[in-house]
Amino acid sequence: MDTKKFRTRQEFRLKQNPKGTDYIIALDAGYSGMKVFYENGYFCFPSFAKKLDGDIIGGAGPDDILYRDSQTGEMYMVGRTAQDMLSAEDTNDTDGEMFARKRYSSRRFRILCQTAIALALHRKRDNRDIVIQTGLPSSYLRGDTNALKKALQAAADFSLRVGGGPWVDYSLRLSPDKIFCDMPQPAGSLYSVLIRDDGKYIPDARAYLSENILIMDIGFGTFDFYGVKNSVVACKESVDKTGMHEVMQHASEKIWEQTNEDIRVPALQKILGSGSVVVMNEEELRSEEVPIGGLIKEASNEVFEEAFQRAREVTNSFLGYKRIVIAGGTGEAWYGKMQDAFSSLKTIQLIPSNFNDKLPFIYSNARGYYLFRYNLNGR
């Protein structure tokens, strides 16, 4: 198994999206990656920031994203390089801080959001108002909307340096009435399926909503459900411990059982890039690389079976739904399994969330946020 496919990607892509009356930034702040759609393109980087306590030796790498606080001078590495700096022995970066539901007041979470917004502003050349459209897991909306909005509207003065480029200064003062956090995340994928690249709804959009559609957004931390029956929202649920984080937890346990190496989830991301773990025998001063592809596959299969059973329970075995959209990074990794699982349900049409754009599934929520706000704010 190619374990690289399980690692959170970092990429920046230019693409001309419909230009609205406001400068729209669609932000999907996931537990594994920060995904952004804006009028000049889209991008993703891992949701990881590491404070730097010393000087950086050598030139800047192509994956480096450096954040410098203008008031304190504190510096953080953000994204993939920050992940690569984490060792298996490092206990400062805890799972609890990184993957907790109530992470909005975390300094590092705010740095990730500020970095994502700033990168989307880099090509802005006019005075249009900045509008942020984001969302939350279905069951978190009522409890977490205010906290997320407060985190996004916090004033921030900082500089960014990407790769070998120059430092660029940013001063974020986002208006609270221009920040929208009240959308269930899987609704983003629903709009992504319903709206084409030109910003117009597909001809069958009304039929999709009236003929009962279910979005299953399987991400890193949560498995989110958003069902519409007869144009009315019929299901809004979120299930924990059924996404890629749980796959990584299972894999971590398997690595421990086979190699006696304790690799926690944050450190596992780097290892996914190489596909093997270094096993050290200190007494004999001997080391070797042990492939983990088989263990990742076993863990993925186990968690999929658990997740599919939970999906049946939440949706009453998908009763009444005509179309089911599979979204999220884990949803993409499991799409083949989903096709097999639904193969006997002849009355249900399975639809990938990138139906309109063919981009990786991870962008579907952010793309839907963008096109929804574009249509709502006016063209």
Short mmCIF file of C-alpha atoms in Angstrom, two decimals:
data_model
loop_
_atom_site.label_atom_id
_atom_site.label_comp_id
_atom_site.label_asym_id
_atom_site.label_seq_id
_atom_site.Cartn_x
_atom_site.Cartn_y
_atom_site.Cartn_z
CA MET A 1 0.00 0.00 0.00
CA ASP A 2 1.20 3.50 -0.86
CA THR A 3 1.12 5.17 2.55
CA LYS A 4 1.83 8.60 1.02
CA LYS A 5 -1.84 8.74 -0.01
CA PHE A 6 -2.79 8.82 3.68
CA ARG A 7 -0.62 11.82 4.50
CA THR A 8 -2.21 15.27 4.55
CA ARG A 9 -1.19 17.06 1.36
CA GLN A 10 0.39 20.48 1.03
CA GLU A 11 -0.17 22.21 -2.30
CA PHE A 12 -1.04 25.58 -3.81
CA ARG A 13 -2.98 25.72 -7.07
CA LEU A 14 -4.02 28.70 -9.21
CA LYS A 15 -7.49 28.57 -10.74
CA GLN A 16 -9.90 31.28 -11.86
CA ASN A 17 -13.06 30.89 -9.80
CA PRO A 18 -16.15 33.12 -10.19
CA LYS A 19 -15.40 36.61 -8.88
CA GLY A 20 -17.99 37.99 -6.47
CA THR A 21 -18.91 41.49 -5.35
CA ASP A 22 -16.96 40.73 -2.16
CA TYR A 23 -13.56 39.07 -1.87
CA ILE A 24 -14.69 35.63 -0.68
CA ILE A 25 -12.41 33.28 1.23
CA ALA A 26 -13.86 29.83 1.91
CA LEU A 27 -12.06 28.17 4.80
CA ASP A 28 -12.40 24.53 5.81
CA ALA A 29 -10.34 24.35 9.01
CA GLY A 30 -10.01 20.61 9.42
CA TYR A 31 -8.21 18.63 12.09
CA SER A 32 -5.72 17.33 9.53
CA GLY A 33 -5.57 20.11 6.94
CA MET A 34 -6.48 23.73 6.29
CA LYS A 35 -8.34 23.82 2.97
CA VAL A 36 -9.06 27.13 1.25
CA PHE A 37 -10.96 28.13 -1.90
CA TYR A 38 -10.74 31.73 -3.17
CA GLU A 39 -11.18 33.51 -6.47
CA ASN A 40 -7.62 32.90 -7.65
CA GLY A 41 -7.32 29.25 -6.72
CA TYR A 42 -7.29 26.76 -3.88
CA PHE A 43 -4.75 25.26 -1.51
CA CYS A 44 -4.20 22.95 1.43
CA PHE A 45 -1.56 22.58 4.12
CA PRO A 46 -1.40 20.35 7.22
CA SER A 47 -3.05 21.73 10.37
CA PHE A 48 0.17 21.80 12.33
CA ALA A 49 2.21 24.70 13.72
CA LYS A 50 5.38 24.34 15.76
CA LYS A 51 7.00 27.14 17.73
CA LEU A 52 10.65 27.72 16.89
CA ASP A 53 12.96 28.23 19.85
CA GLY A 54 16.19 28.66 17.94
CA ASP A 55 17.64 29.91 14.68
CA ILE A 56 16.92 28.15 11.38
CA ILE A 57 20.08 26.70 9.86
CA GLY A 58 20.42 26.65 6.08
CA GLY A 59 18.24 28.09 3.37
CA ALA A 60 14.48 27.95 3.21
CA GLY A 61 12.94 24.74 1.91
CA PRO A 62 10.17 24.71 -0.73
CA ASP A 63 7.58 23.50 1.82
CA ASP A 64 8.46 26.04 4.51
CA ILE A 65 5.71 28.36 5.75
CA LEU A 66 7.08 30.67 8.46
CA TYR A 67 4.82 32.77 10.69
CA ARG A 68 6.28 35.67 12.74
CA ASP A 69 4.23 37.58 15.31
CA SER A 70 4.80 41.32 14.74
CA GLN A 71 4.44 42.19 18.44
CA THR A 72 6.30 39.40 20.22
CA GLY A 73 8.65 38.29 17.47
CA GLU A 74 7.71 34.66 18.12
CA MET A 75 8.13 32.42 15.11
CA TYR A 76 6.27 29.28 14.11
CA MET A 77 6.79 26.81 11.32
CA VAL A 78 3.46 25.91 9.74
CA GLY A 79 2.33 22.97 7.63
CA ARG A 80 4.32 20.04 6.27
CA THR A 81 7.77 21.16 7.40
CA ALA A 82 6.40 21.64 10.92
CA GLN A 83 5.16 18.04 10.83
CA ASP A 84 8.56 16.85 9.64
CA MET A 85 10.20 18.57 12.62
CA LEU A 86 8.20 16.42 15.04
CA SER A 87 9.95 13.30 16.35
CA ALA A 88 8.39 10.23 17.90
CA GLU A 89 9.98 11.16 21.24
CA ASP A 90 8.48 14.66 21.29
CA THR A 91 5.71 14.95 23.91
CA ASN A 92 5.10 18.70 23.68
CA ASP A 93 2.61 18.43 20.79
CA THR A 94 -0.25 16.55 22.36
CA ASP A 95 -3.18 14.86 20.64
CA GLY A 96 -5.50 16.59 23.10
CA GLU A 97 -4.55 20.09 21.96
CA MET A 98 -4.43 19.30 18.26
CA PHE A 99 -7.56 17.21 17.88
CA ALA A 100 -9.82 18.50 20.68
CA ARG A 101 -13.22 19.85 19.73
CA LYS A 102 -12.76 23.08 21.75
CA ARG A 103 -9.53 24.17 20.08
CA TYR A 104 -10.70 27.65 19.05
CA SER A 105 -8.87 29.53 21.81
CA SER A 106 -5.63 27.69 21.09
CA ARG A 107 -2.81 29.96 19.95
CA ARG A 108 -1.79 27.47 17.29
CA PHE A 109 -5.31 27.11 15.90
CA ARG A 110 -5.53 30.86 15.44
CA ILE A 111 -2.12 30.92 13.76
CA LEU A 112 -3.29 28.25 11.31
CA CYS A 113 -6.45 30.20 10.45
CA GLN A 114 -4.57 33.50 10.13
CA THR A 115 -1.99 31.86 7.86
CA ALA A 116 -4.70 30.36 5.65
CA ILE A 117 -6.57 33.65 5.30
CA ALA A 118 -3.38 35.62 4.63
CA LEU A 119 -2.27 33.23 1.89
CA ALA A 120 -5.64 33.71 0.20
CA LEU A 121 -5.19 37.51 0.39
CA HIS A 122 -1.76 37.50 -1.22
CA ARG A 123 -3.15 38.28 -4.70
CA LYS A 124 -5.88 40.70 -3.60
CA ARG A 125 -5.44 44.02 -5.42
CA ASP A 126 -8.64 45.98 -4.71
CA ASN A 127 -10.72 47.40 -1.87
CA ARG A 128 -13.58 44.92 -1.86
CA ASP A 129 -14.73 43.71 1.55
CA ILE A 130 -13.26 40.44 2.77
CA VAL A 131 -15.91 37.80 3.47
CA ILE A 132 -15.09 34.54 5.27
CA GLN A 133 -17.35 31.53 4.75
CA THR A 134 -16.62 28.47 6.83
CA GLY A 135 -18.50 25.70 8.60
CA LEU A 136 -18.50 23.19 11.45
CA PRO A 137 -19.28 19.50 11.94
CA SER A 138 -23.04 19.04 11.84
CA SER A 139 -23.55 18.45 15.56
CA TYR A 140 -21.16 21.25 16.60
CA LEU A 141 -22.97 24.16 14.98
CA ARG A 142 -25.02 25.41 17.91
CA GLY A 143 -22.31 24.95 20.51
CA ASP A 144 -19.23 26.10 18.60
CA THR A 145 -20.26 28.79 16.10
CA ASN A 146 -19.61 31.75 18.41
CA ALA A 147 -16.24 30.41 19.53
CA LEU A 148 -15.06 29.85 15.98
CA LYS A 149 -16.25 33.29 14.90
CA LYS A 150 -14.45 34.90 17.85
CA ALA A 151 -11.23 33.13 16.88
CA LEU A 152 -11.48 34.31 13.27
CA GLN A 153 -12.29 37.94 14.07
CA ALA A 154 -9.39 38.39 16.50
CA ALA A 155 -7.06 41.20 15.34
CA ALA A 156 -3.67 39.94 14.20
CA ASP A 157 -0.42 41.52 12.99
CA PHE A 158 2.13 39.11 11.59
CA SER A 159 4.44 38.29 8.70
CA LEU A 160 4.65 35.21 6.50
CA ARG A 161 7.46 33.76 4.44
CA VAL A 162 6.66 30.96 2.02
CA GLY A 163 9.49 28.85 0.63
CA GLY A 164 12.38 31.08 -0.40
CA GLY A 165 10.18 34.15 -0.86
CA PRO A 166 10.37 37.43 1.06
CA TRP A 167 8.61 38.22 4.32
CA VAL A 168 5.15 39.71 3.70
CA ASP A 169 3.38 41.73 6.39
CA TYR A 170 -0.32 41.24 7.19
CA SER A 171 -2.70 43.10 9.45
CA LEU A 172 -6.01 41.27 9.79
CA ARG A 173 -9.03 43.22 11.02
CA LEU A 174 -11.98 41.13 9.88
CA SER A 175 -15.48 42.51 10.38
CA PRO A 176 -17.67 40.18 12.50
CA ASP A 177 -20.64 40.71 10.18
CA LYS A 178 -18.51 39.45 7.28
CA ILE A 179 -17.66 36.12 8.94
CA PHE A 180 -20.12 33.28 8.38
CA CYS A 181 -19.66 30.09 10.41
CA ASP A 182 -23.20 28.74 10.44
CA MET A 183 -23.03 26.03 7.77
CA PRO A 184 -22.73 22.29 8.49
CA GLN A 185 -19.51 21.11 6.85
CA PRO A 186 -21.16 18.44 4.67
CA ALA A 187 -23.55 21.09 3.32
CA GLY A 188 -20.46 22.52 1.64
CA SER A 189 -20.06 19.28 -0.29
CA LEU A 190 -23.77 19.34 -1.15
CA TYR A 191 -23.41 22.79 -2.73
CA SER A 192 -20.25 21.65 -4.47
CA VAL A 193 -22.25 18.88 -6.14
CA LEU A 194 -25.10 21.26 -7.04
CA ILE A 195 -23.02 24.17 -8.44
CA ARG A 196 -20.76 24.14 -11.49
CA ASP A 197 -17.40 25.87 -11.88
CA ASP A 198 -19.09 28.89 -13.50
CA GLY A 199 -21.14 29.47 -10.32
CA LYS A 200 -24.43 28.29 -11.83
CA TYR A 201 -26.55 25.48 -10.42
CA ILE A 202 -26.70 22.22 -12.38
CA PRO A 203 -29.99 21.67 -14.26
CA ASP A 204 -30.99 18.84 -11.88
CA ALA A 205 -30.30 20.79 -8.67
CA ARG A 206 -33.96 21.00 -7.64
CA ALA A 207 -34.47 17.29 -8.32
CA TYR A 208 -31.44 16.43 -6.18
CA LEU A 209 -32.97 18.27 -3.21
CA SER A 210 -36.52 17.04 -3.65
CA GLU A 211 -35.63 13.39 -4.26
CA ASN A 212 -33.82 12.82 -0.95
CA ILE A 213 -30.04 13.15 -0.77
CA LEU A 214 -27.58 12.27 1.98
CA ILE A 215 -24.06 13.69 2.35
CA MET A 216 -21.57 11.50 4.23
CA ASP A 217 -18.51 13.65 4.92
CA ILE A 218 -15.79 11.41 6.34
CA GLY A 219 -12.88 13.51 7.53
CA PHE A 220 -9.94 13.14 9.85
CA GLY A 221 -11.75 13.71 13.14
CA THR A 222 -15.47 13.25 12.49
CA PHE A 223 -17.93 11.40 10.26
CA ASP A 224 -20.62 13.98 9.45
CA PHE A 225 -24.09 13.34 8.05
CA TYR A 226 -26.36 15.83 6.32
CA GLY A 227 -29.57 14.49 4.88
CA VAL A 228 -32.28 16.31 2.89
CA LYS A 229 -35.68 14.72 2.28
CA ASN A 230 -38.35 16.50 0.26
CA SER A 231 -36.26 19.71 0.39
CA VAL A 232 -36.23 19.65 4.23
CA VAL A 233 -33.15 18.90 6.35
CA ALA A 234 -33.82 15.47 7.87
CA CYS A 235 -30.45 14.54 9.37
CA LYS A 236 -27.61 16.52 10.96
CA GLU A 237 -25.26 14.28 12.94
CA SER A 238 -21.57 13.94 13.72
CA VAL A 239 -19.87 10.75 14.87
CA ASP A 240 -16.42 10.77 16.49
CA LYS A 241 -13.72 8.08 16.27
CA THR A 242 -14.68 6.88 12.81
CA GLY A 243 -12.35 8.88 10.54
CA MET A 244 -8.68 8.93 9.60
CA HIS A 245 -7.59 9.88 13.11
CA GLU A 246 -9.02 6.58 14.33
CA VAL A 247 -7.25 4.77 11.48
CA MET A 248 -3.98 6.35 12.64
CA GLN A 249 -4.73 5.37 16.26
CA HIS A 250 -5.27 1.76 15.22
CA ALA A 251 -2.11 1.87 13.11
CA SER A 252 -0.13 3.30 16.03
CA GLU A 253 -1.22 0.39 18.23
CA LYS A 254 -0.27 -2.13 15.55
CA ILE A 255 3.16 -0.54 15.10
CA TRP A 256 3.69 -0.77 18.85
CA GLU A 257 2.67 -4.43 18.94
CA GLN A 258 4.94 -5.35 16.03
CA THR A 259 8.00 -3.16 16.64
CA ASN A 260 7.74 -1.87 20.23
CA GLU A 261 8.06 1.67 18.82
CA ASP A 262 5.59 4.17 20.32
CA ILE A 263 4.59 6.41 17.41
CA ARG A 264 1.78 8.81 18.31
CA VAL A 265 -0.62 10.18 15.70
CA PRO A 266 1.07 13.61 15.20
CA ALA A 267 4.44 11.94 14.53
CA LEU A 268 2.88 9.31 12.28
CA GLN A 269 2.21 11.83 9.49
CA LYS A 270 5.92 12.13 8.67
CA ILE A 271 6.31 8.34 8.71
CA LEU A 272 3.50 8.00 6.19
CA GLY A 273 5.71 9.88 3.75
CA SER A 274 8.48 7.29 3.94
CA GLY A 275 6.24 4.25 4.41
CA SER A 276 8.42 2.72 7.10
CA VAL A 277 9.35 3.15 10.75
CA VAL A 278 12.92 3.03 12.07
CA VAL A 279 13.25 0.35 14.75
CA MET A 280 16.22 0.85 17.05
CA ASN A 281 17.90 -1.76 19.23
CA GLU A 282 19.93 0.37 21.62
CA GLU A 283 21.62 -2.53 23.40
CA GLU A 284 22.98 -4.00 20.17
CA LEU A 285 23.32 -0.59 18.50
CA ARG A 286 21.36 -1.87 15.53
CA SER A 287 18.58 -0.28 13.51
CA GLU A 288 16.36 -1.23 10.60
CA GLU A 289 13.44 0.17 8.61
CA VAL A 290 10.18 -1.77 8.94
CA PRO A 291 7.47 -1.14 6.29
CA ILE A 292 4.07 -0.14 7.71
CA GLY A 293 1.92 -0.27 4.58
CA GLY A 294 0.29 -3.53 5.62
CA LEU A 295 -0.50 -2.21 9.09
CA ILE A 296 -2.08 0.94 7.66
CA LYS A 297 -4.23 -1.19 5.35
CA GLU A 298 -5.36 -3.42 8.23
CA ALA A 299 -6.21 -0.39 10.36
CA SER A 300 -8.14 1.25 7.52
CA ASN A 301 -10.19 -1.90 6.89
CA GLU A 302 -11.05 -2.25 10.59
CA VAL A 303 -12.17 1.34 11.03
CA PHE A 304 -14.16 1.28 7.79
CA GLU A 305 -16.24 -1.64 9.04
CA GLU A 306 -16.94 0.23 12.28
CA ALA A 307 -17.73 3.46 10.44
CA PHE A 308 -20.12 1.82 7.99
CA GLN A 309 -22.01 0.17 10.81
CA ARG A 310 -22.38 3.53 12.55
CA ALA A 311 -23.61 5.04 9.28
CA ARG A 312 -26.32 2.39 9.09
CA GLU A 313 -27.37 3.14 12.65
CA VAL A 314 -27.50 6.92 12.15
CA THR A 315 -29.47 6.75 8.89
CA ASN A 316 -31.72 3.75 9.60
CA SER A 317 -29.86 1.74 6.94
CA PHE A 318 -30.13 4.67 4.47
CA LEU A 319 -33.88 4.23 4.23
CA GLY A 320 -35.58 6.74 1.92
CA TYR A 321 -32.44 8.17 0.31
CA LYS A 322 -32.08 8.11 -3.47
CA ARG A 323 -28.63 9.68 -3.74
CA ILE A 324 -25.67 9.48 -1.34
CA VAL A 325 -22.66 11.78 -1.74
CA ILE A 326 -19.33 10.59 -0.32
CA ALA A 327 -17.08 13.49 0.77
CA GLY A 328 -13.94 14.11 2.81
CA GLY A 329 -10.37 12.87 2.56
CA THR A 330 -11.18 9.62 4.33
CA GLY A 331 -14.25 9.31 2.12
CA GLU A 332 -11.97 9.43 -0.93
CA ALA A 333 -9.66 6.79 0.56
CA TRP A 334 -12.70 4.59 1.23
CA TYR A 335 -14.68 5.31 -1.93
CA GLY A 336 -13.94 1.90 -3.44
CA LYS A 337 -15.06 0.23 -0.21
CA MET A 338 -18.21 2.34 -0.25
CA GLN A 339 -18.99 1.24 -3.80
CA ASP A 340 -18.70 -2.40 -2.72
CA ALA A 341 -20.81 -1.81 0.40
CA PHE A 342 -23.61 -0.17 -1.61
CA SER A 343 -23.44 -2.53 -4.59
CA SER A 344 -26.62 -4.42 -3.58
CA LEU A 345 -28.63 -1.25 -2.90
CA LYS A 346 -29.93 -0.82 -6.44
CA THR A 347 -32.23 2.09 -5.51
CA ILE A 348 -29.37 4.30 -4.32
CA GLN A 349 -27.00 6.27 -6.54
CA LEU A 350 -23.54 6.81 -5.05
CA ILE A 351 -21.96 10.15 -6.04
CA PRO A 352 -18.39 11.38 -5.39
CA SER A 353 -18.26 14.89 -3.93
CA ASN A 354 -15.96 16.02 -6.77
CA PHE A 355 -18.74 15.29 -9.26
CA ASN A 356 -18.46 18.80 -10.76
CA ASP A 357 -14.77 19.55 -10.53
CA LYS A 358 -12.70 16.34 -10.30
CA LEU A 359 -10.55 17.89 -7.57
CA PRO A 360 -9.54 15.81 -4.54
CA PHE A 361 -12.46 15.21 -2.17
CA ILE A 362 -10.78 17.28 0.54
CA TYR A 363 -11.68 20.49 -1.31
CA SER A 364 -15.40 19.79 -1.73
CA ASN A 365 -16.52 21.53 1.46
CA ALA A 366 -14.44 24.65 0.80
CA ARG A 367 -15.50 24.76 -2.85
CA GLY A 368 -19.16 24.51 -1.81
CA TYR A 369 -18.71 27.24 0.81
CA TYR A 370 -17.24 29.52 -1.84
CA LEU A 371 -19.89 28.95 -4.50
CA PHE A 372 -22.72 29.19 -1.95
CA ARG A 373 -21.48 32.58 -0.70
CA TYR A 374 -20.81 33.72 -4.27
CA ASN A 375 -24.44 33.08 -5.20
CA LEU A 376 -25.76 34.55 -1.96
CA ASN A 377 -23.74 37.78 -2.01
CA GLY A 378 -24.40 38.49 -5.68
CA ARG A 379 -22.25 38.20 -8.74
#
